[in-house]
PDB file of C-alpha atoms in Angstrom:
ATOM      1  CA  MET A   1      18.500 -11.611  32.769  1.00  0.00           C
ATOM      2  CA  PHE A   2      17.472 -15.213  33.484  1.00  0.00           C
ATOM      3  CA  THR A   3      13.709 -15.786  33.189  1.00  0.00           C
ATOM      4  CA  THR A   4      11.850 -18.687  34.743  1.00  0.00           C
ATOM      5  CA  GLU A   5       8.252 -19.597  35.453  1.00  0.00           C
ATOM      6  CA  ALA A   6       8.783 -21.460  38.724  1.00  0.00           C
ATOM      7  CA  ALA A   7      11.419 -23.050  40.914  1.00  0.00           C
ATOM      8  CA  PHE A   8      11.500 -25.987  43.280  1.00  0.00           C
ATOM      9  CA  SER A   9      14.080 -27.846  45.297  1.00  0.00           C
ATOM     10  CA  GLY A  10      14.754 -31.560  45.364  1.00  0.00           C
ATOM     11  CA  PHE A  11      16.801 -34.380  46.798  1.00  0.00           C
ATOM     12  CA  SER A  12      17.114 -38.130  46.423  1.00  0.00           C
ATOM     13  CA  VAL A  13      16.046 -41.099  48.544  1.00  0.00           C
ATOM     14  CA  ASP A  14      16.768 -44.798  48.332  1.00  0.00           C
ATOM     15  CA  ASP A  15      13.165 -45.936  48.942  1.00  0.00           C
ATOM     16  CA  ILE A  16      10.453 -43.841  47.301  1.00  0.00           C
ATOM     17  CA  GLU A  17       7.618 -45.721  49.038  1.00  0.00           C
ATOM     18  CA  ALA A  18       9.111 -45.133  52.503  1.00  0.00           C
ATOM     19  CA  ALA A  19       9.607 -41.466  51.625  1.00  0.00           C
ATOM     20  CA  GLU A  20       6.011 -41.141  50.460  1.00  0.00           C
ATOM     21  CA  THR A  21       4.712 -42.635  53.702  1.00  0.00           C
ATOM     22  CA  PHE A  22       6.996 -40.481  55.865  1.00  0.00           C
ATOM     23  CA  TYR A  23       6.299 -37.150  54.175  1.00  0.00           C
ATOM     24  CA  ARG A  24       2.545 -37.809  53.822  1.00  0.00           C
ATOM     25  CA  ASP A  25       1.632 -39.773  56.946  1.00  0.00           C
ATOM     26  CA  ILE A  26       4.222 -38.593  59.500  1.00  0.00           C
ATOM     27  CA  LEU A  27       4.853 -34.997  58.403  1.00  0.00           C
ATOM     28  CA  GLY A  28       1.311 -34.479  57.077  1.00  0.00           C
ATOM     29  CA  LEU A  29       2.318 -32.962  53.745  1.00  0.00           C
ATOM     30  CA  THR A  30       0.485 -33.302  50.431  1.00  0.00           C
ATOM     31  CA  VAL A  31       2.456 -35.806  48.345  1.00  0.00           C
ATOM     32  CA  GLU A  32       1.701 -36.656  44.728  1.00  0.00           C
ATOM     33  CA  ARG A  33       3.397 -39.267  42.551  1.00  0.00           C
ATOM     34  CA  THR A  34       4.480 -38.004  39.155  1.00  0.00           C
ATOM     35  CA  GLU A  35       4.824 -39.788  35.810  1.00  0.00           C
ATOM     36  CA  MET A  36       8.572 -40.016  36.402  1.00  0.00           C
ATOM     37  CA  ARG A  37       8.180 -42.044  39.656  1.00  0.00           C
ATOM     38  CA  THR A  38       9.101 -39.001  41.714  1.00  0.00           C
ATOM     39  CA  LEU A  39       7.169 -37.409  44.550  1.00  0.00           C
ATOM     40  CA  MET A  40       6.021 -33.807  44.343  1.00  0.00           C
ATOM     41  CA  VAL A  41       5.621 -32.542  47.886  1.00  0.00           C
ATOM     42  CA  THR A  42       3.611 -29.393  48.550  1.00  0.00           C
ATOM     43  CA  LEU A  43       5.273 -27.436  51.322  1.00  0.00           C
ATOM     44  CA  PRO A  44       3.512 -25.206  53.835  1.00  0.00           C
ATOM     45  CA  GLY A  45       3.306 -21.769  52.257  1.00  0.00           C
ATOM     46  CA  GLY A  46       2.811 -23.187  48.766  1.00  0.00           C
ATOM     47  CA  GLY A  47       6.304 -24.140  47.634  1.00  0.00           C
ATOM     48  CA  GLU A  48       7.030 -27.493  46.069  1.00  0.00           C
ATOM     49  CA  HIS A  49       9.802 -29.996  46.557  1.00  0.00           C
ATOM     50  CA  VAL A  50      10.606 -33.026  44.403  1.00  0.00           C
ATOM     51  CA  ILE A  51      11.880 -36.260  45.925  1.00  0.00           C
ATOM     52  CA  TYR A  52      13.350 -38.709  43.467  1.00  0.00           C
ATOM     53  CA  PRO A  53      14.547 -42.310  43.764  1.00  0.00           C
ATOM     54  CA  LYS A  54      18.252 -42.930  43.319  1.00  0.00           C
ATOM     55  CA  PRO A  55      19.686 -46.443  43.710  1.00  0.00           C
ATOM     56  CA  THR A  56      23.074 -45.016  44.717  1.00  0.00           C
ATOM     57  CA  HIS A  57      21.558 -42.505  47.160  1.00  0.00           C
ATOM     58  CA  VAL A  58      23.879 -41.150  49.830  1.00  0.00           C
ATOM     59  CA  PRO A  59      22.118 -39.207  52.596  1.00  0.00           C
ATOM     60  CA  ALA A  60      22.879 -35.523  52.826  1.00  0.00           C
ATOM     61  CA  ASP A  61      24.927 -34.733  55.926  1.00  0.00           C
ATOM     62  CA  PHE A  62      23.592 -31.180  55.987  1.00  0.00           C
ATOM     63  CA  THR A  63      20.060 -29.847  56.402  1.00  0.00           C
ATOM     64  CA  VAL A  64      18.133 -30.187  53.146  1.00  0.00           C
ATOM     65  CA  LEU A  65      14.682 -29.088  54.310  1.00  0.00           C
ATOM     66  CA  ASN A  66      13.617 -26.798  57.170  1.00  0.00           C
ATOM     67  CA  PHE A  67      10.136 -26.547  58.643  1.00  0.00           C
ATOM     68  CA  ALA A  68       9.423 -23.180  60.280  1.00  0.00           C
ATOM     69  CA  VAL A  69       7.322 -23.592  63.419  1.00  0.00           C
ATOM     70  CA  SER A  70       6.096 -21.248  66.129  1.00  0.00           C
ATOM     71  CA  ASP A  71       7.196 -23.572  68.952  1.00  0.00           C
ATOM     72  CA  VAL A  72      10.153 -25.919  68.416  1.00  0.00           C
ATOM     73  CA  ASP A  73       9.606 -27.728  71.733  1.00  0.00           C
ATOM     74  CA  ARG A  74       6.016 -28.531  70.792  1.00  0.00           C
ATOM     75  CA  ALA A  75       7.075 -29.633  67.286  1.00  0.00           C
ATOM     76  CA  VAL A  76       9.715 -31.949  68.779  1.00  0.00           C
ATOM     77  CA  THR A  77       7.104 -33.464  71.099  1.00  0.00           C
ATOM     78  CA  GLU A  78       4.773 -34.038  68.149  1.00  0.00           C
ATOM     79  CA  LEU A  79       7.561 -35.605  66.063  1.00  0.00           C
ATOM     80  CA  ASN A  80       8.741 -37.799  68.953  1.00  0.00           C
ATOM     81  CA  ASP A  81       5.145 -38.953  69.550  1.00  0.00           C
ATOM     82  CA  LEU A  82       5.066 -40.051  65.889  1.00  0.00           C
ATOM     83  CA  GLY A  83       8.277 -42.053  66.339  1.00  0.00           C
ATOM     84  CA  VAL A  84      10.647 -39.511  64.794  1.00  0.00           C
ATOM     85  CA  VAL A  85      13.949 -39.307  66.663  1.00  0.00           C
ATOM     86  CA  THR A  86      15.572 -35.890  66.998  1.00  0.00           C
ATOM     87  CA  LYS A  87      19.364 -35.653  66.905  1.00  0.00           C
ATOM     88  CA  ILE A  88      21.229 -34.763  70.080  1.00  0.00           C
ATOM     89  CA  TYR A  89      24.481 -32.906  69.454  1.00  0.00           C
ATOM     90  CA  ALA A  90      27.398 -32.398  71.821  1.00  0.00           C
ATOM     91  CA  ASP A  91      29.567 -29.265  71.522  1.00  0.00           C
ATOM     92  CA  ASP A  92      32.244 -30.926  69.428  1.00  0.00           C
ATOM     93  CA  GLU A  93      29.873 -32.293  66.793  1.00  0.00           C
ATOM     94  CA  LEU A  94      28.371 -29.126  65.367  1.00  0.00           C
ATOM     95  CA  SER A  95      30.591 -26.049  65.606  1.00  0.00           C
ATOM     96  CA  GLY A  96      29.860 -25.485  69.278  1.00  0.00           C
ATOM     97  CA  VAL A  97      26.097 -25.960  69.013  1.00  0.00           C
ATOM     98  CA  ARG A  98      24.716 -28.103  71.799  1.00  0.00           C
ATOM     99  CA  THR A  99      21.221 -29.538  72.053  1.00  0.00           C
ATOM    100  CA  ASP A 100      19.253 -30.387  75.151  1.00  0.00           C
ATOM    101  CA  GLU A 101      18.226 -33.957  76.026  1.00  0.00           C
ATOM    102  CA  ARG A 102      15.324 -33.726  73.527  1.00  0.00           C
ATOM    103  CA  GLY A 103      17.494 -32.505  70.652  1.00  0.00           C
ATOM    104  CA  VAL A 104      16.601 -28.793  70.742  1.00  0.00           C
ATOM    105  CA  ALA A 105      19.388 -26.239  70.279  1.00  0.00           C
ATOM    106  CA  LYS A 106      18.725 -22.911  71.999  1.00  0.00           C
ATOM    107  CA  GLY A 107      20.806 -19.768  72.297  1.00  0.00           C
ATOM    108  CA  PHE A 108      22.779 -20.165  69.045  1.00  0.00           C
ATOM    109  CA  GLY A 109      20.260 -18.340  66.872  1.00  0.00           C
ATOM    110  CA  PRO A 110      16.656 -19.433  66.439  1.00  0.00           C
ATOM    111  CA  ASP A 111      15.647 -22.574  68.350  1.00  0.00           C
ATOM    112  CA  ILE A 112      16.158 -25.585  66.078  1.00  0.00           C
ATOM    113  CA  ALA A 113      16.035 -29.377  66.188  1.00  0.00           C
ATOM    114  CA  TRP A 114      17.258 -31.812  63.553  1.00  0.00           C
ATOM    115  CA  PHE A 115      15.919 -35.212  62.492  1.00  0.00           C
ATOM    116  CA  ARG A 116      16.288 -37.561  59.523  1.00  0.00           C
ATOM    117  CA  ASP A 117      13.897 -38.925  56.941  1.00  0.00           C
ATOM    118  CA  PRO A 118      13.870 -42.690  56.201  1.00  0.00           C
ATOM    119  CA  ALA A 119      16.661 -42.202  53.628  1.00  0.00           C
ATOM    120  CA  GLY A 120      18.865 -40.447  56.205  1.00  0.00           C
ATOM    121  CA  ASN A 121      18.509 -36.908  54.815  1.00  0.00           C
ATOM    122  CA  VAL A 122      18.731 -34.203  57.492  1.00  0.00           C
ATOM    123  CA  LEU A 123      15.608 -32.117  58.133  1.00  0.00           C
ATOM    124  CA  SER A 124      14.863 -29.563  60.832  1.00  0.00           C
ATOM    125  CA  VAL A 125      12.156 -27.760  62.707  1.00  0.00           C
ATOM    126  CA  ILE A 126      13.231 -24.173  63.308  1.00  0.00           C
ATOM    127  CA  LYS A 127      11.612 -21.289  65.158  1.00  0.00           C
ATOM    128  CA  ALA A 128       9.786 -19.069  62.682  1.00  0.00           C
ATOM    129  CA  ASP A 129      11.182 -15.546  62.743  1.00  0.00           C
ATOM    130  CA  ARG A 130       7.871 -13.755  62.517  1.00  0.00           C
TER     131      ARG A 130
END
């Protein structure tokens, strides 16, 4: 059996300073710089996520980080008020999923809205299932 002491996820960005500002000041997460010029982000619930600089970064075109929230509409309002733009999808763009005019998809599973970080990586706010 494989044995490990911890696990964390990670993805790249093209501008580590912009990422630090976004994740700390816009999303309100605890962000620490490491010796390797990466960011260690503490996620709600205690998990950790590493963000690393990559000169040849290509944004992920799939969701790399989800934030579980009790009210997606309220979260979208808060994000929009901070200048974060949520993505509006038409039926043909996302396997039949359609969002409303604010970028919230309802009726296809849990309510969800997608947005991008400064490097173009796709993030979401999704209705918590508890």
